[in-house]
Amino acid sequence: MKKVISDILLVLLGNAILAFGYAVFAIPANLIVGGATGIALTLEKIFYIDYTNIVFVINMMMLVIGLIFLGKSFVAGTLLSSFAFPIFLEIFENISYLQNISHDVLLCTIYAGICIGIGLGIVFRRGYSTGGMDVPPLIINQKTGISLASIINVCDIIILFMQIFFSSFEGILYGIIAVVISNYVLDKVLLIGERNIQVLIISSKHEQIADAIFKEINRGCTFMNVTTGYLHEPQHAVLSVISARQYPHINEVVLNIDPTAFIISNDIHSVKGRGFTLPNIDL
């Protein structure tokens, strides 16, 4: 129950931030945008219907299509977003103060990209979709096996081009900047709290190093069989995954034990297991 409540609150928060970026920064600045909002803005210019109503209709249509092709689990995960996003759009659009929060187009572009990226990231981190134009890429990916990221990018490019005829050249250029910023921020939000460092230590004193990692750094480790390249001697290497803030400590510990140790480190993401997503074992 706690997880369900947490998911609902975070999906609502993500949709609120996403809608805020569109309604307060992107749309008042006449920026071109992707997704269902981009299609709605194009249709608004043709049929003179408020874009928030069009977004709601698109979301409902995509929800039905998703139910047919992707099943009930997809609908359960996106139903809340399909209703919440257009409602938040309507709310923010009707607050007159927010519609005039800034007249600087570059500032609106930057903050539109930031808000859209954060909003999408929060929803995606919970394993849900924002609905709308997420559906066609998911169906195409399922039926053809083509990369989901590639399909989403193609769909967004098509939607952006649809708005070229109703936007100024500067609006197009600023819109592209907003899309780039939002994609960058989205990637960062998805990786928040997930950055760790994998350390591989090759040393003849591997037992002492492993013991020090257990006791001083409170991390586990694994022995790997390696063969040295110069002398062709069999040896053990110590593999451990640590947080970024522990990296200076493990360096100091290892070099105090063996100043000639060979240490290889690289960034990794999404670590699962003891000490990360599961409690430590008291040894």
GROMACS .gro file of C-alpha atoms in nm:
model
  283
    1MET     CA    1   0.000   0.000   0.000
    2LYS     CA    2   0.286   0.238   0.081
    3LYS     CA    3   0.439   0.171  -0.260
    4VAL     CA    4   0.106   0.233  -0.436
    5ILE     CA    5   0.056   0.563  -0.253
    6SER     CA    6   0.417   0.664  -0.321
    7ASP     CA    7   0.380   0.580  -0.691
    8ILE     CA    8   0.057   0.778  -0.721
    9LEU     CA    9   0.205   1.086  -0.553
   10LEU     CA   10   0.523   1.076  -0.761
   11VAL     CA   11   0.334   1.021  -1.090
   12LEU     CA   12   0.111   1.319  -1.003
   13LEU     CA   13   0.419   1.528  -0.916
   14GLY     CA   14   0.593   1.429  -1.241
   15ASN     CA   15   0.287   1.517  -1.449
   16ALA     CA   16   0.246   1.847  -1.264
   17ILE     CA   17   0.607   1.948  -1.336
   18LEU     CA   18   0.574   1.830  -1.697
   19ALA     CA   19   0.253   2.032  -1.747
   20PHE     CA   20   0.414   2.333  -1.575
   21GLY     CA   21   0.702   2.328  -1.824
   22TYR     CA   22   0.465   2.319  -2.119
   23ALA     CA   23   0.194   2.562  -1.997
   24VAL     CA   24   0.415   2.820  -1.826
   25PHE     CA   25   0.732   2.826  -2.040
   26ALA     CA   26   0.708   2.640  -2.372
   27ILE     CA   27   0.363   2.743  -2.497
   28PRO     CA   28   0.366   3.116  -2.395
   29ALA     CA   29   0.707   3.144  -2.568
   30ASN     CA   30   0.566   2.975  -2.885
   31LEU     CA   31   0.824   2.697  -2.876
   32ILE     CA   32   0.776   2.382  -3.082
   33VAL     CA   33   0.739   2.074  -2.862
   34GLY     CA   34   0.711   1.699  -2.908
   35GLY     CA   35   0.459   1.441  -2.793
   36ALA     CA   36   0.083   1.476  -2.769
   37THR     CA   37   0.118   1.843  -2.676
   38GLY     CA   38   0.300   1.913  -3.002
   39ILE     CA   39   0.021   1.749  -3.205
   40ALA     CA   40  -0.242   1.935  -3.000
   41LEU     CA   41  -0.076   2.271  -3.065
   42THR     CA   42  -0.074   2.198  -3.439
   43LEU     CA   43  -0.442   2.095  -3.443
   44GLU     CA   44  -0.532   2.401  -3.234
   45LYS     CA   45  -0.407   2.625  -3.515
   46ILE     CA   46  -0.619   2.436  -3.771
   47PHE     CA   47  -0.945   2.373  -3.581
   48TYR     CA   48  -0.930   2.654  -3.320
   49ILE     CA   49  -0.996   2.411  -3.033
   50ASP     CA   50  -0.816   2.460  -2.703
   51TYR     CA   51  -0.504   2.244  -2.704
   52THR     CA   52  -0.566   2.108  -2.351
   53ASN     CA   53  -0.890   1.945  -2.472
   54ILE     CA   54  -0.707   1.798  -2.772
   55VAL     CA   55  -0.436   1.656  -2.544
   56PHE     CA   56  -0.705   1.484  -2.336
   57VAL     CA   57  -0.868   1.333  -2.647
   58ILE     CA   58  -0.531   1.212  -2.780
   59ASN     CA   59  -0.448   1.054  -2.443
   60MET     CA   60  -0.783   0.872  -2.431
   61MET     CA   61  -0.739   0.745  -2.789
   62MET     CA   62  -0.388   0.623  -2.715
   63LEU     CA   63  -0.513   0.460  -2.395
   64VAL     CA   64  -0.765   0.254  -2.594
   65ILE     CA   65  -0.502   0.164  -2.856
   66GLY     CA   66  -0.261   0.069  -2.577
   67LEU     CA   67  -0.525  -0.155  -2.419
   68ILE     CA   68  -0.578  -0.335  -2.751
   69PHE     CA   69  -0.212  -0.384  -2.844
   70LEU     CA   70  -0.023  -0.370  -2.513
   71GLY     CA   71  -0.268  -0.516  -2.261
   72LYS     CA   72  -0.424  -0.423  -1.928
   73SER     CA   73  -0.097  -0.381  -1.741
   74PHE     CA   74   0.001  -0.095  -1.971
   75VAL     CA   75  -0.332   0.081  -1.916
   76ALA     CA   76  -0.305   0.042  -1.538
   77GLY     CA   77   0.037   0.208  -1.543
   78THR     CA   78  -0.060   0.504  -1.763
   79LEU     CA   79  -0.422   0.572  -1.672
   80LEU     CA   80  -0.333   0.822  -1.402
   81SER     CA   81  -0.097   1.017  -1.630
   82SER     CA   82  -0.353   1.022  -1.912
   83PHE     CA   83  -0.599   1.209  -1.690
   84ALA     CA   84  -0.357   1.405  -1.470
   85PHE     CA   85  -0.148   1.569  -1.743
   86PRO     CA   86  -0.434   1.748  -1.930
   87ILE     CA   87  -0.591   1.853  -1.598
   88PHE     CA   88  -0.265   2.010  -1.481
   89LEU     CA   89  -0.227   2.179  -1.821
   90GLU     CA   90  -0.573   2.332  -1.783
   91ILE     CA   91  -0.497   2.451  -1.429
   92PHE     CA   92  -0.167   2.617  -1.514
   93GLU     CA   93  -0.304   2.770  -1.834
   94ASN     CA   94  -0.583   2.943  -1.640
   95ILE     CA   95  -0.351   3.104  -1.384
   96SER     CA   96  -0.288   3.438  -1.555
   97TYR     CA   97   0.016   3.523  -1.341
   98LEU     CA   98   0.198   3.209  -1.459
   99GLN     CA   99   0.132   3.295  -1.825
  100ASN     CA  100   0.343   3.610  -1.786
  101ILE     CA  101   0.612   3.475  -1.559
  102SER     CA  102   0.887   3.561  -1.812
  103HIS     CA  103   0.909   3.733  -2.150
  104ASP     CA  104   1.266   3.620  -2.211
  105VAL     CA  105   1.241   3.347  -2.478
  106LEU     CA  106   1.581   3.196  -2.397
  107LEU     CA  107   1.494   3.175  -2.027
  108CYS     CA  108   1.161   3.009  -2.113
  109THR     CA  109   1.343   2.765  -2.341
  110ILE     CA  110   1.587   2.660  -2.071
  111TYR     CA  111   1.325   2.618  -1.801
  112ALA     CA  112   1.082   2.443  -2.034
  113GLY     CA  113   1.351   2.186  -2.112
  114ILE     CA  114   1.439   2.145  -1.744
  115CYS     CA  115   1.077   2.102  -1.629
  116ILE     CA  116   0.987   1.861  -1.911
  117GLY     CA  117   1.298   1.651  -1.843
  118ILE     CA  118   1.237   1.640  -1.466
  119GLY     CA  119   0.866   1.559  -1.507
  120LEU     CA  120   0.928   1.275  -1.752
  121GLY     CA  121   1.217   1.145  -1.543
  122ILE     CA  122   1.009   1.121  -1.225
  123VAL     CA  123   0.734   0.925  -1.404
  124PHE     CA  124   0.977   0.697  -1.591
  125ARG     CA  125   1.174   0.622  -1.272
  126ARG     CA  126   0.860   0.469  -1.120
  127GLY     CA  127   0.828   0.242  -1.425
  128TYR     CA  128   0.523   0.420  -1.566
  129SER     CA  129   0.448   0.600  -1.892
  130THR     CA  130   0.304   0.946  -1.948
  131GLY     CA  131   0.067   0.791  -2.204
  132GLY     CA  132  -0.018   0.987  -2.517
  133MET     CA  133   0.241   0.954  -2.791
  134ASP     CA  134   0.445   0.702  -2.590
  135VAL     CA  135   0.202   0.437  -2.719
  136PRO     CA  136   0.283   0.417  -3.096
  137PRO     CA  137   0.659   0.373  -3.038
  138LEU     CA  138   0.590   0.098  -2.781
  139ILE     CA  139   0.363  -0.087  -3.025
  140ILE     CA  140   0.610  -0.055  -3.315
  141ASN     CA  141   0.892  -0.172  -3.089
  142GLN     CA  142   0.688  -0.474  -2.979
  143LYS     CA  143   0.591  -0.571  -3.335
  144THR     CA  144   0.919  -0.502  -3.517
  145GLY     CA  145   1.195  -0.510  -3.255
  146ILE     CA  146   1.327  -0.170  -3.371
  147SER     CA  147   1.498   0.028  -3.094
  148LEU     CA  148   1.243   0.214  -2.880
  149ALA     CA  149   1.467   0.520  -2.850
  150SER     CA  150   1.501   0.541  -3.230
  151ILE     CA  151   1.124   0.519  -3.282
  152ILE     CA  152   1.055   0.787  -3.019
  153ASN     CA  153   1.310   1.019  -3.179
  154VAL     CA  154   1.157   0.969  -3.526
  155CYS     CA  155   0.805   1.036  -3.392
  156ASP     CA  156   0.922   1.351  -3.212
  157ILE     CA  157   1.097   1.479  -3.526
  158ILE     CA  158   0.777   1.429  -3.728
  159ILE     CA  159   0.573   1.613  -3.462
  160LEU     CA  160   0.826   1.898  -3.452
  161PHE     CA  161   0.814   1.934  -3.830
  162MET     CA  162   0.433   1.955  -3.816
  163GLN     CA  163   0.467   2.275  -3.611
  164ILE     CA  164   0.716   2.446  -3.842
  165PHE     CA  165   0.434   2.592  -4.052
  166PHE     CA  166   0.282   2.761  -3.747
  167SER     CA  167   0.596   2.885  -3.577
  168SER     CA  168   0.862   3.147  -3.640
  169PHE     CA  169   1.214   3.045  -3.737
  170GLU     CA  170   1.338   3.158  -3.395
  171GLY     CA  171   1.064   2.951  -3.227
  172ILE     CA  172   1.189   2.645  -3.414
  173LEU     CA  173   1.549   2.704  -3.310
  174TYR     CA  174   1.455   2.764  -2.946
  175GLY     CA  175   1.229   2.459  -2.955
  176ILE     CA  176   1.517   2.239  -3.066
  177ILE     CA  177   1.724   2.371  -2.775
  178ALA     CA  178   1.438   2.288  -2.534
  179VAL     CA  179   1.418   1.931  -2.670
  180VAL     CA  180   1.795   1.883  -2.630
  181ILE     CA  181   1.786   2.018  -2.272
  182SER     CA  182   1.485   1.803  -2.177
  183ASN     CA  183   1.651   1.485  -2.309
  184TYR     CA  184   1.971   1.566  -2.119
  185VAL     CA  185   1.784   1.639  -1.794
  186LEU     CA  186   1.571   1.325  -1.839
  187ASP     CA  187   1.886   1.110  -1.858
  188LYS     CA  188   2.027   1.274  -1.544
  189VAL     CA  189   1.703   1.232  -1.346
  190LEU     CA  190   1.684   0.864  -1.439
  191LEU     CA  191   2.036   0.815  -1.302
  192ILE     CA  192   2.000   1.016  -0.980
  193GLY     CA  193   2.123   0.804  -0.691
  194GLU     CA  194   2.227   0.526  -0.930
  195ARG     CA  195   2.589   0.624  -0.992
  196ASN     CA  196   2.841   0.384  -0.841
  197ILE     CA  197   3.197   0.286  -0.917
  198GLN     CA  198   3.325  -0.060  -1.005
  199VAL     CA  199   3.682  -0.117  -0.889
  200LEU     CA  200   3.905  -0.401  -1.010
  201ILE     CA  201   4.223  -0.445  -0.806
  202ILE     CA  202   4.504  -0.673  -0.922
  203SER     CA  203   4.751  -0.746  -0.644
  204SER     CA  204   4.939  -1.034  -0.490
  205LYS     CA  205   4.798  -0.918  -0.153
  206HIS     CA  206   4.439  -0.974  -0.262
  207GLU     CA  207   4.340  -1.146   0.065
  208GLN     CA  208   4.450  -0.850   0.278
  209ILE     CA  209   4.282  -0.605   0.040
  210ALA     CA  210   3.955  -0.799   0.045
  211ASP     CA  211   3.963  -0.811   0.425
  212ALA     CA  212   4.022  -0.434   0.443
  213ILE     CA  213   3.731  -0.368   0.202
  214PHE     CA  214   3.501  -0.573   0.426
  215LYS     CA  215   3.611  -0.415   0.753
  216GLU     CA  216   3.707  -0.055   0.668
  217ILE     CA  217   3.477   0.027   0.378
  218ASN     CA  218   3.188  -0.205   0.466
  219ARG     CA  219   3.155  -0.334   0.110
  220GLY     CA  220   3.159  -0.684  -0.033
  221CYS     CA  221   3.396  -0.805  -0.301
  222THR     CA  222   3.452  -1.096  -0.540
  223PHE     CA  223   3.770  -1.278  -0.636
  224MET     CA  224   3.835  -1.320  -1.006
  225ASN     CA  225   4.091  -1.552  -1.162
  226VAL     CA  226   4.336  -1.360  -1.380
  227THR     CA  227   4.668  -1.432  -1.548
  228THR     CA  228   4.938  -1.165  -1.552
  229GLY     CA  229   5.043  -1.065  -1.900
  230TYR     CA  230   5.419  -1.031  -1.850
  231LEU     CA  231   5.505  -1.328  -1.627
  232HIS     CA  232   5.194  -1.536  -1.717
  233GLU     CA  233   5.136  -1.611  -1.351
  234PRO     CA  234   4.787  -1.709  -1.222
  235GLN     CA  235   4.657  -1.458  -0.970
  236HIS     CA  236   4.340  -1.331  -0.805
  237ALA     CA  237   4.189  -0.989  -0.873
  238VAL     CA  238   3.947  -0.823  -0.630
  239LEU     CA  239   3.625  -0.684  -0.778
  240SER     CA  240   3.414  -0.447  -0.570
  241VAL     CA  241   3.133  -0.197  -0.629
  242ILE     CA  242   3.135   0.115  -0.412
  243SER     CA  243   2.966   0.452  -0.398
  244ALA     CA  244   3.143   0.753  -0.552
  245ARG     CA  245   3.222   0.904  -0.212
  246GLN     CA  246   3.400   0.582  -0.105
  247TYR     CA  247   3.638   0.584  -0.400
  248PRO     CA  248   3.913   0.799  -0.239
  249HIS     CA  249   3.897   0.581   0.073
  250ILE     CA  250   3.937   0.251  -0.114
  251ASN     CA  251   4.229   0.397  -0.309
  252GLU     CA  252   4.403   0.492   0.012
  253VAL     CA  253   4.331   0.154   0.174
  254VAL     CA  254   4.459  -0.047  -0.123
  255LEU     CA  255   4.776   0.157  -0.176
  256ASN     CA  256   4.862   0.139   0.196
  257ILE     CA  257   4.852  -0.241   0.170
  258ASP     CA  258   5.020  -0.271  -0.172
  259PRO     CA  259   5.170   0.044  -0.332
  260THR     CA  260   5.222  -0.154  -0.655
  261ALA     CA  261   4.857  -0.266  -0.685
  262PHE     CA  262   4.697  -0.219  -1.027
  263ILE     CA  263   4.359  -0.043  -0.982
  264ILE     CA  264   4.100  -0.009  -1.260
  265SER     CA  265   3.778   0.185  -1.197
  266ASN     CA  266   3.477   0.283  -1.405
  267ASP     CA  267   3.129   0.430  -1.353
  268ILE     CA  268   2.835   0.192  -1.344
  269HIS     CA  269   2.462   0.240  -1.291
  270SER     CA  270   2.165   0.049  -1.152
  271VAL     CA  271   2.337  -0.180  -0.903
  272LYS     CA  272   2.109  -0.436  -0.738
  273GLY     CA  273   2.192  -0.662  -0.445
  274ARG     CA  274   2.335  -0.669  -0.093
  275GLY     CA  275   2.456  -0.334   0.033
  276PHE     CA  276   2.265  -0.145  -0.237
  277THR     CA  277   1.903  -0.254  -0.277
  278LEU     CA  278   1.918  -0.520  -0.001
  279PRO     CA  279   2.042  -0.488   0.359
  280ASN     CA  280   2.404  -0.570   0.440
  281ILE     CA  281   2.491  -0.903   0.602
  282ASP     CA  282   2.661  -0.879   0.940
  283LEU     CA  283   2.980  -1.084   0.913
   0.00000   0.00000   0.00000
